[in-house]
XYZ file of C-alpha atoms in Angstrom:
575
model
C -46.705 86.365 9.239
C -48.557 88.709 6.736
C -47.363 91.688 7.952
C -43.501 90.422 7.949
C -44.018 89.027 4.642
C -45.178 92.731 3.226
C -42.312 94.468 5.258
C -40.270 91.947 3.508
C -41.604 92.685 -0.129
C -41.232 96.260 0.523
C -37.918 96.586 1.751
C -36.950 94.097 -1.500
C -38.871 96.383 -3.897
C -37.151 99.569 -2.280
C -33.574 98.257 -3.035
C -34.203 96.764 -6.265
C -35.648 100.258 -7.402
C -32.142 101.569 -5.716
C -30.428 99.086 -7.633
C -31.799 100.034 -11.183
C -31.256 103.797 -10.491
C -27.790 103.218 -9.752
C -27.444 100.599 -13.266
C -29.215 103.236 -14.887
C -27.009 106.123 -13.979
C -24.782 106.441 -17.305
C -27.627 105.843 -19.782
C -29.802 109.015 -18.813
C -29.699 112.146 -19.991
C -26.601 114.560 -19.348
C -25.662 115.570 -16.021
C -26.809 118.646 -15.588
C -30.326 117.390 -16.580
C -30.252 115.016 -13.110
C -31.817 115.748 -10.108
C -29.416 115.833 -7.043
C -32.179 114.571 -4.920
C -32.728 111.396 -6.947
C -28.962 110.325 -7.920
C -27.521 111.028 -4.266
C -27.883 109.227 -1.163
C -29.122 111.118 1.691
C -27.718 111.293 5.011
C -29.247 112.370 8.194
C -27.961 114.182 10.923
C -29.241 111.680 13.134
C -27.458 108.844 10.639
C -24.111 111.610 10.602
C -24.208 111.255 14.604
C -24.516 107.114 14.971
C -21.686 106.853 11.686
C -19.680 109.065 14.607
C -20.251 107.250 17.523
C -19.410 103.776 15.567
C -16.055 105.580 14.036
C -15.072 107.426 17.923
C -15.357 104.173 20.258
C -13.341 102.406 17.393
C -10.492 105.020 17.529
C -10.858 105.431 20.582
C -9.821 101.781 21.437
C -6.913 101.298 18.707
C -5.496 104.345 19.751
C -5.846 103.566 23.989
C -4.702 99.807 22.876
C -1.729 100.941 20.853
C -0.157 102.694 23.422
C -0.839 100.441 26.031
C 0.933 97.467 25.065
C 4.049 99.968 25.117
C 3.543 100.564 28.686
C 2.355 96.699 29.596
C 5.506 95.593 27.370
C 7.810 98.511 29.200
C 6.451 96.815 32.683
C 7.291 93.318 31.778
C 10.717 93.797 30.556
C 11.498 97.013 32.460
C 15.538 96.937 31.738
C 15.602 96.236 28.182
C 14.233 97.828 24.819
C 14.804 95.027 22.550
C 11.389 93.345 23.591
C 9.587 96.393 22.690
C 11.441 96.645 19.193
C 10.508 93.358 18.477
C 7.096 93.507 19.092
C 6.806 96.547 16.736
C 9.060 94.868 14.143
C 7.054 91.976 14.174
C 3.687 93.904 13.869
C 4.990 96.104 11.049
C 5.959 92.892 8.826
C 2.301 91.224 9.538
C 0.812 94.325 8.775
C 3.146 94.721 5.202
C 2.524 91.715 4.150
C -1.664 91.169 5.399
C -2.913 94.570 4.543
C -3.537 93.554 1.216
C -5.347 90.807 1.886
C -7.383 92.566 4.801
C -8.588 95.221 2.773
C -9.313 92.372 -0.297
C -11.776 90.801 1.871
C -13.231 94.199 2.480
C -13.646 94.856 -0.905
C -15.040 91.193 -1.920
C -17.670 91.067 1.151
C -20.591 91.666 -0.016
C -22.649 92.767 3.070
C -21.202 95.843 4.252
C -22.654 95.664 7.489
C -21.927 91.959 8.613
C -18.221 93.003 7.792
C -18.043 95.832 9.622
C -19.306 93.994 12.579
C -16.900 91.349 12.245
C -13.961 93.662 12.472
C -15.586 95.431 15.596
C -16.226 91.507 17.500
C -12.849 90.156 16.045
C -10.844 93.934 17.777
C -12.818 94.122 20.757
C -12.198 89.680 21.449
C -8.069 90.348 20.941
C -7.689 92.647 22.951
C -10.031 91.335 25.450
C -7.963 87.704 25.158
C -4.466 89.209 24.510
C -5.127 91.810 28.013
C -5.351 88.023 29.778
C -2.216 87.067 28.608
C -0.363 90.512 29.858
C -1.837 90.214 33.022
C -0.537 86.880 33.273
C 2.467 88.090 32.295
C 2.558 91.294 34.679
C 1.532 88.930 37.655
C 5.245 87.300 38.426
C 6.281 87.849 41.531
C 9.306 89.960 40.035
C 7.237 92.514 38.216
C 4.274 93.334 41.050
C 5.428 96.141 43.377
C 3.486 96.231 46.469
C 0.583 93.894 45.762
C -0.617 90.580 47.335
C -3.508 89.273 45.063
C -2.943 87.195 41.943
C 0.685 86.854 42.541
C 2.231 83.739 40.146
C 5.849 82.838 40.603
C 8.440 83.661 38.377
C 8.641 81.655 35.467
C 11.111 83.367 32.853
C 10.790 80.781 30.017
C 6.701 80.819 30.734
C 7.266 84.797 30.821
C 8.310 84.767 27.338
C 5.884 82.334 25.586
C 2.664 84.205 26.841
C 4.800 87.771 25.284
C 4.478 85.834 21.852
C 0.820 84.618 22.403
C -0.226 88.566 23.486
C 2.216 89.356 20.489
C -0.021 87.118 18.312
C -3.439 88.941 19.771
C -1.569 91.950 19.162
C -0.916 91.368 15.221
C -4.222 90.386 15.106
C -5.721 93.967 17.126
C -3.774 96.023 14.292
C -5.249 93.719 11.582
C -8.739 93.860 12.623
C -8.334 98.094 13.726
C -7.309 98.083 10.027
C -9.857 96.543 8.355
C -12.678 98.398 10.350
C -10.934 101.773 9.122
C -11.009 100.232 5.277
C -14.516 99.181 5.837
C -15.225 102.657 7.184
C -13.515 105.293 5.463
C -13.376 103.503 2.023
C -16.497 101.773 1.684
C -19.323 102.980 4.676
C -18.682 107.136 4.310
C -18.192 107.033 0.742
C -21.138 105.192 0.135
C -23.239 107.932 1.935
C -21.763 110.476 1.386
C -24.162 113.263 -0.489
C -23.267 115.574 -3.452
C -20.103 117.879 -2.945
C -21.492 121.276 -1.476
C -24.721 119.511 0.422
C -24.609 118.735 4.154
C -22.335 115.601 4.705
C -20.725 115.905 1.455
C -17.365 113.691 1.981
C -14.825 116.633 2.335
C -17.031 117.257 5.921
C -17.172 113.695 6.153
C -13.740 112.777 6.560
C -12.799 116.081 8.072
C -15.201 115.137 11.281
C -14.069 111.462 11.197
C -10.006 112.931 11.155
C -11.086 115.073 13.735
C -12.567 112.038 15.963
C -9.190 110.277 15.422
C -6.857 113.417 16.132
C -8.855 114.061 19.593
C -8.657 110.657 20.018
C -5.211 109.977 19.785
C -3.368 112.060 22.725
C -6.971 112.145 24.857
C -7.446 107.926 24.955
C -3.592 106.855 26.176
C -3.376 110.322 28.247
C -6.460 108.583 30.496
C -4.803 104.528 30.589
C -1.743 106.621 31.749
C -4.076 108.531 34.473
C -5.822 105.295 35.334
C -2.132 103.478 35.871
C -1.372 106.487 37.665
C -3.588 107.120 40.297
C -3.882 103.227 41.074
C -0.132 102.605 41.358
C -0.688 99.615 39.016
C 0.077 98.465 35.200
C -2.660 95.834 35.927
C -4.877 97.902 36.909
C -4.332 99.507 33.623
C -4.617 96.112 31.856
C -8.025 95.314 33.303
C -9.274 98.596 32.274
C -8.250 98.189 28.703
C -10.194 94.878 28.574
C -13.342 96.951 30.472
C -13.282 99.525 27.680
C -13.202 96.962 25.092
C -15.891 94.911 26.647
C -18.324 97.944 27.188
C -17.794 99.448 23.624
C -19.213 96.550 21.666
C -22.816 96.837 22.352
C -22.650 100.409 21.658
C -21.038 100.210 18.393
C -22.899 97.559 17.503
C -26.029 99.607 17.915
C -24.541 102.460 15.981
C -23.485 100.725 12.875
C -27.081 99.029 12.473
C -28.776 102.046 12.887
C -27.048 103.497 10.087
C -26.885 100.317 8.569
C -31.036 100.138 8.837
C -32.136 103.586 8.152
C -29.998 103.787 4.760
C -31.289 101.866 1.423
C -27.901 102.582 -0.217
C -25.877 100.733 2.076
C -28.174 97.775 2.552
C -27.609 97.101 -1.571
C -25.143 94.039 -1.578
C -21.866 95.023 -3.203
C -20.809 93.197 -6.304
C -17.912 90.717 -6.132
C -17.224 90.800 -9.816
C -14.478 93.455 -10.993
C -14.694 94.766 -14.217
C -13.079 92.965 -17.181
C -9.555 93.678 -17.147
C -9.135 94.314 -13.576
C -5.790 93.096 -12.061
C -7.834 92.820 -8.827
C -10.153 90.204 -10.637
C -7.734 87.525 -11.067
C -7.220 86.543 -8.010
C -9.716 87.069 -5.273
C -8.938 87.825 -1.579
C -9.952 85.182 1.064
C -12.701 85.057 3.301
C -12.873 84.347 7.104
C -14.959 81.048 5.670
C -12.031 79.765 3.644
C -9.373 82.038 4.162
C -7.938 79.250 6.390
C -7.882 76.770 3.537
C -5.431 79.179 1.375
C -2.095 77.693 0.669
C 0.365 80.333 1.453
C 1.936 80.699 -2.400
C -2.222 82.212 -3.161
C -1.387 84.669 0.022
C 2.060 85.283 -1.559
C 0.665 85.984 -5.121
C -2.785 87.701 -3.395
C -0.086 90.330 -2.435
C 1.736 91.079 -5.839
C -1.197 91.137 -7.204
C -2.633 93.727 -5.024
C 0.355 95.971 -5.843
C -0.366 95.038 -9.349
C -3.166 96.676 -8.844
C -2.281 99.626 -6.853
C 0.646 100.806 -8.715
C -1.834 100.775 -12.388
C -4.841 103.525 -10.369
C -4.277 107.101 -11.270
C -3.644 107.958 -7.942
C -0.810 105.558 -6.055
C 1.618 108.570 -6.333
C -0.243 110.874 -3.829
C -0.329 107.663 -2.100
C 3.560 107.319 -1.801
C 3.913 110.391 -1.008
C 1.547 110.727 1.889
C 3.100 107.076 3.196
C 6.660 108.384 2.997
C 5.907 110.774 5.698
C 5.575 108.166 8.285
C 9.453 107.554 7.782
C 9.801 111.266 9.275
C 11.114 111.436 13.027
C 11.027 114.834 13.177
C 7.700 114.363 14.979
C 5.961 113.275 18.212
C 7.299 109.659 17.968
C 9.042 107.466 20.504
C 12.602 108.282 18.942
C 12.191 111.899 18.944
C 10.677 112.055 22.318
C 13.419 109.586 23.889
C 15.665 112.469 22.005
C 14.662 115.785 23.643
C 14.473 114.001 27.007
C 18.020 113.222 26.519
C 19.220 116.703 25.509
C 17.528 117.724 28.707
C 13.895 118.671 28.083
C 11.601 118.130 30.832
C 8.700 115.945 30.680
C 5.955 118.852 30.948
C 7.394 120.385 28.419
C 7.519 118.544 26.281
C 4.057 117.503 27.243
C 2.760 121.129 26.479
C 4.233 121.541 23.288
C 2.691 117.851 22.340
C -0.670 119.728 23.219
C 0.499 122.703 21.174
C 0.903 120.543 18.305
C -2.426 119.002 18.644
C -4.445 122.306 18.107
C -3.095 122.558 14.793
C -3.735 119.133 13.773
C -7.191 119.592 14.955
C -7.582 123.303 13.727
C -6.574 121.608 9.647
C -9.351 119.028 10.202
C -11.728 122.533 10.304
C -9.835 124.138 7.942
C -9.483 121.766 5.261
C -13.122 122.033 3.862
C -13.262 125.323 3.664
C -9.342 125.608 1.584
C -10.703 122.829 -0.672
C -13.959 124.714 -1.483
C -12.158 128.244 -1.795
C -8.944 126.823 -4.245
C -11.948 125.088 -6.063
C -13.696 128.211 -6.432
C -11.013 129.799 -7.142
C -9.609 128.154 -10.262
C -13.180 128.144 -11.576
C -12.762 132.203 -11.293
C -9.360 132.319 -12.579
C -10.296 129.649 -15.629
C -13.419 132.036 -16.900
C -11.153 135.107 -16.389
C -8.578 133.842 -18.639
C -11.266 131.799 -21.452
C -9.738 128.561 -20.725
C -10.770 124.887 -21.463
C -11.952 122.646 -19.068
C -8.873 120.396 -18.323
C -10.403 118.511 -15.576
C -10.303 114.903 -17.699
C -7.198 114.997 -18.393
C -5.900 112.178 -16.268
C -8.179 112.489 -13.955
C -11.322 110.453 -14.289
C -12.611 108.349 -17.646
C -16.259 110.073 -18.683
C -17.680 106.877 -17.990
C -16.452 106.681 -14.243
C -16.799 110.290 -14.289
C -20.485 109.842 -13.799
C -20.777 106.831 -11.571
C -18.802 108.859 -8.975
C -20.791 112.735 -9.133
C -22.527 112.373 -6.494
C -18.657 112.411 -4.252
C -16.814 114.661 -6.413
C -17.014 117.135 -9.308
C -14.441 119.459 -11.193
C -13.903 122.172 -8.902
C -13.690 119.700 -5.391
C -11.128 118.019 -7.038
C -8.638 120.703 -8.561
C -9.732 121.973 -4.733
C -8.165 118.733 -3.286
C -5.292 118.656 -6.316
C -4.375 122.418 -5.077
C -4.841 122.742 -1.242
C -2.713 118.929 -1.182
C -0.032 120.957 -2.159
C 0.072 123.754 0.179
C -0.501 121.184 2.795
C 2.790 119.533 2.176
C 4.526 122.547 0.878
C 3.754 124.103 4.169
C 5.423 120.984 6.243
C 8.242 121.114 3.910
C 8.923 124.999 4.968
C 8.371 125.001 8.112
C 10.239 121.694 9.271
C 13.186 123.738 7.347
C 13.909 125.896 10.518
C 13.306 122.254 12.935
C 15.860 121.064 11.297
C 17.938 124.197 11.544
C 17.217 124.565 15.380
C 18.135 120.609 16.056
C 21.665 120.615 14.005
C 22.102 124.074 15.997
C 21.987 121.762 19.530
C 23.699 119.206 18.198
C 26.778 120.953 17.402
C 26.502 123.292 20.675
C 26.524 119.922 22.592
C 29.451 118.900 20.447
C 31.362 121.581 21.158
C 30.800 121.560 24.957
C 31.935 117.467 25.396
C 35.166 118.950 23.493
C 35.756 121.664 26.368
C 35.004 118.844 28.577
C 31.938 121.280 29.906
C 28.804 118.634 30.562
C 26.517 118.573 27.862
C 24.026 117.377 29.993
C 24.323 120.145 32.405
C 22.983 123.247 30.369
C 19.194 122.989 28.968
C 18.874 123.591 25.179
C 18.949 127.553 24.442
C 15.226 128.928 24.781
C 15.707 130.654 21.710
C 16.324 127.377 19.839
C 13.848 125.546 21.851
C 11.301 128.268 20.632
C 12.245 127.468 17.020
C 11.904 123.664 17.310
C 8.247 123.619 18.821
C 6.833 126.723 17.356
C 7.424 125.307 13.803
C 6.794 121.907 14.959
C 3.423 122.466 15.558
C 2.928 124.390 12.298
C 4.894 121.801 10.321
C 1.218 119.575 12.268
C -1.224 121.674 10.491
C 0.705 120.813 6.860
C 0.416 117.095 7.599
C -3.197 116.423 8.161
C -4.028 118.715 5.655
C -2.358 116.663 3.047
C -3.436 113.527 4.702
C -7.117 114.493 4.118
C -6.757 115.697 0.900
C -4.767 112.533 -0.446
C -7.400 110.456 1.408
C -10.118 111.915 -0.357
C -8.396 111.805 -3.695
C -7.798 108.012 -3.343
C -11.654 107.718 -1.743
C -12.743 108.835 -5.272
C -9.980 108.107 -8.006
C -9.844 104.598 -7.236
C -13.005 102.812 -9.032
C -15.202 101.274 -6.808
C -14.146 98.068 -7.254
C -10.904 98.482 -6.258
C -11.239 100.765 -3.617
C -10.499 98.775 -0.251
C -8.482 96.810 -2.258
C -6.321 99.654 -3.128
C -6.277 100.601 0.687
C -5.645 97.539 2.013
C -2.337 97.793 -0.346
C -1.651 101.270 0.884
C -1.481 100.356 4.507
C 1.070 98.004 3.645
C 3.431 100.523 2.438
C 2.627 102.836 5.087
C 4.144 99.919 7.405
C 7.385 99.591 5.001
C 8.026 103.110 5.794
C 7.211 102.792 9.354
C 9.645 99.662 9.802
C 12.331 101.889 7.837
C 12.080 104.399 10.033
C 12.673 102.193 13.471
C 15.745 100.147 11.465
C 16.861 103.843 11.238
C 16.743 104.393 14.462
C 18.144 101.436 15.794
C 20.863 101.889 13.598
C 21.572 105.494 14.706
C 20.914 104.862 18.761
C 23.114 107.558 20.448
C 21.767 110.849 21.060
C 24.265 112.767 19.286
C 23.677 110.696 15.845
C 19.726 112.184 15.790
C 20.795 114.554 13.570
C 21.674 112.881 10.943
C 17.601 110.946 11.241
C 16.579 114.679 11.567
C 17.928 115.288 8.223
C 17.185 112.071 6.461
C 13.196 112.995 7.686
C 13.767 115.968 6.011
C 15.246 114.578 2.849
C 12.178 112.015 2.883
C 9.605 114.768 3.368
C 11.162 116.709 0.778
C 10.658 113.814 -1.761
C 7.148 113.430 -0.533
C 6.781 117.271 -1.782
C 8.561 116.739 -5.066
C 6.285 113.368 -5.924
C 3.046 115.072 -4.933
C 3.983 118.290 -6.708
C 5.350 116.490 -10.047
C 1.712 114.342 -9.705
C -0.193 117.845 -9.875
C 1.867 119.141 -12.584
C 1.069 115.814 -14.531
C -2.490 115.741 -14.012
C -2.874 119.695 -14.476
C -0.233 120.375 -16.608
C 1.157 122.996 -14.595
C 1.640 124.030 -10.989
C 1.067 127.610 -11.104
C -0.717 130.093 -14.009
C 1.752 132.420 -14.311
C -0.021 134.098 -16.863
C -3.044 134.651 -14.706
C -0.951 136.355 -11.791
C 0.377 138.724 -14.704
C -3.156 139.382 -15.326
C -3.897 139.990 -11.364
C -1.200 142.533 -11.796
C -2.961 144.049 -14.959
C -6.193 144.682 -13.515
C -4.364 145.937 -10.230
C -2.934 148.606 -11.666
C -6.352 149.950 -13.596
């Protein structure tokens, strides 16, 4: 009893110390005076590893789930596509309109570990319960080929109620995935994350947890599809989704605690109270204790509210910009898949230039760091070489909130982000010029063959063309994720604390109205011979996203290029 009581009085002694560093932050002396070791968290490789493990199984499961319920919902209505567009429809509008409030109860938890935790037991117990309900459903006597255990009759209006009920689990799945990433990538890494340039600073943060998620992504349905495979059986399938689910929760369970335990920083409680003025502080999100008890019209007003609130932060047009992206079929989506099968592109193929694609999404995730830290560098160079002012707070970051967040950014990490951003999408821009290009190109070729009356189907897409569309496709990858990090890391530390998950929460949302756009669009535009006209809307609405981020930089900076410093270059090039 004495020796828990001590432990006890410790441990509270250790985080009330934390506590009055951190309230003490803006009255010391100036910055440069601090110690690094004594206003930054630490983080341990050992801690770095178990924050991975947590973050890998997590992805690892949304990503396997997400593309299984295509295949279970393919199996149960096998000669139709309308069940599978609602499901998606449906999910997109639940997540648009409870993103907000997901990533407000993030924000307004106060233990960071208890809700982390929740989203893992609330994921893992959906899909667990929803993979009953498609086995029910893939058990009629209609839908299993070859098999004589667990048979049910067929039952067409039964069929269809347990597809809403695994619907239901399902909206609930992408809910909970959600809020785990929120708690995770807003709140846990930036937490402890240490001072830009140390070891597990959080440019290498999120690069390794991107990276996680990229692997992740073709790796985790490529083995369900493998497992359905070799056993000749969507159930089979099923019941290993559930397994995965079922063994993954005591393992990241462990993972988070042990982070959760060996770091004072996170164990300090969050505060619930926003600063005066907040929009967020008005109205506060719900909470699994009484978020049952909220009359819808709070939900309703929860939600303009958090837009409110997103559309007044420094930062919600790098947001827009990255979210319009996910209105762009010209990448490795259903539609444009269904599309080059249909022009006459085999499956392998297609399958290798999907794996094509992925080394460059991984290969920005390494990359990244190293472009922020060398545009950083660079503009500190280029701004002694030509005398100039700092102009780092100009709409950037108040002094005040400056300070509170040094030990996740500085000056040169964020013109780094500001600059390398820009590339990023400036390099998707160029190179899905020539996609485009290579798909019109096809299109009309096709065109033209239907009006000889020659088979379109009968003559594979010109190599040289072919070349074109997955060459630059892949490079077009390595753009993307580049600006997605960068963006990410922007919003991770130009949002205030407060507002944060709140702000992410909101930003999901949208990411959803552009995703729901972009199906409508393609329902609207079915046949194969109409995909170019989606091909060029992507690349009108990736060519916005350019123009937004690059008229955000020029605000913030004042400028997108020094043209008087490359005339300088020149000058000392010629000495």
């Amino acid at each position: 009893m004495d020796s828990s009581s001590g432990s006890s009085s410790s441990e509270d002694e250790e985080l009330t110390e934390l506590m009055a560093a951190q309230d003490g932050h803006d009255r010391r002396r100036r910055p440069a005076e601090q110690s690094p070791s004594t206003t930054t968290p630490s983080l341990t490789s050992a801690q770095a590893a178990r924050l991975y493990v947590s973050h890998a199984f997590s992805t690892w499961n949304a990503r396997g789930y997400e593309f299984a319920a295509i295949l279970f919902t393919a199996a149960a209505y096998p000669d139709t596509l309308v069940a599978a567009a609602l499901r998606m429809i449906i999910i997109y509008l639940a997540m648009i309109v409870l993103s907000s409030s997901i990533g407000g109860w993030v924000q307004n938890a106060p233990d960071r570990l208890r809700t982390l935790l929740t989203t893992v037991a609330v994921n893992r117990t959906s899909v667990i319960i929803g993979s009953l309900f498609w086995l029910l459903i893939l058990s009629q006597e209609d839908l299993v080929k070859g098999e004589t255990v667990f048979v049910l009759p067929k039952n067409d209006g039964l069929k269809h109620v347990i597809f809403v009920v695994a619907v239901a689990f399902g909206i609930i799945e992408r809910l909970s995935s959600s809020g785990n990433l929120i708690s995770m990538e807003r709140d846990w890494v930036v937490t402890v994350a240490a001072a830009p340039g140390r070891p597990y600073d959080l440019t290498h943060l999120n690069a390794v947890m991107r990276r996680i998620d990229l692997v992740c992504k073709p790796v985790s349905p490529i083995l369900i599809s493998v497992v359905i495979s070799a056993s000749g059986s969507v159930r089979i399938g099923v019941l290993y989704s559930a397994l995965t689910s079922l063994v993954s929760i005591p393992i990241e369970i462990v993972s988070a605690k042990g982070v959760w335990n060996s770091s004072p920083v996170l164990r300090v409680p969050k505060s619930r109270k926003a600063p005066s003025g907040s929009g967020a502080a008005s109205v506060s999100a719900p909470t699994p204790a009484t978020g049952l008890a909220v009359p819808w019209t709070s939900r309703v007003r929860q939600c303009f509210v958090g837009f409110e609130m997103y559309f007044s932060t420094t930062v919600w047009v790098p947001s827009i910009a990255l979210a319009l992206l996910h209105f762009n079929m010209m990448t490795w989506r259903a539609t444009f898949i269904t599309y080059l099968i249909n022009i006459g592109y085999s499956l392998p193929t297609i399958t290798l230039a999907r794996a094509m694609g992925s080394v460059f999404e991984i290969s920005s995730t390494v990359a990244t760091p190293l472009g922020i830290q060398y545009m950083g560098k660079a503009y500190g160079q280029h701004r002694s070489l030509a005398g100039e002012e700092d102009e780092l707070e100009v709409g950037l970051i108040e002094s005040n909130e400056q300070q509170q967040q040094q030990h996740t950014v500085d000056g040169q990490t964020l013109v780094g982000l500001q600059r390398f951003g820009l590339w990023g999408v400036s390099w998707q821009v160029l190179n899905l010029a020539p996609v485009l290009a290579a798909l019109w190109a096809i299109s009309l070729s096709r065109e033209g063959r239907e009006m000889t009356s020659s088979p379109a189907s009968s003559t594979s897409p010109d190599w040289g063309w072919s070349l074109v569309i997955f060459s630059f496709l892949s490079f077009s990858r390595f753009g993307v994720w580049v600006f997605d990090l960068t963006t990410q890391q922007l919003t991770q530390v130009l949002v205030p604390e407060h507002q944060r998950s709140k702000f992410a929460g909101v930003e999901t949302s949208v990411v959803n109205v552009f995703e729901i756009l972009g199906a409508a669009a393609a329902i609207s535009f079915p046949r194969t011979e109409q995909f170019k006209w989606l091909a060029l809307a992507s690349f009108v609405a990736v060519t916005v996203s350019w123009a937004l981020y690059a008229g955000w930089v020029k605000g913030q900076r004042g400028h997108l290029l020094h043209w008087e410093k490359l005339g300088l270059w020149g000058r000392n090039a010629r000495r």
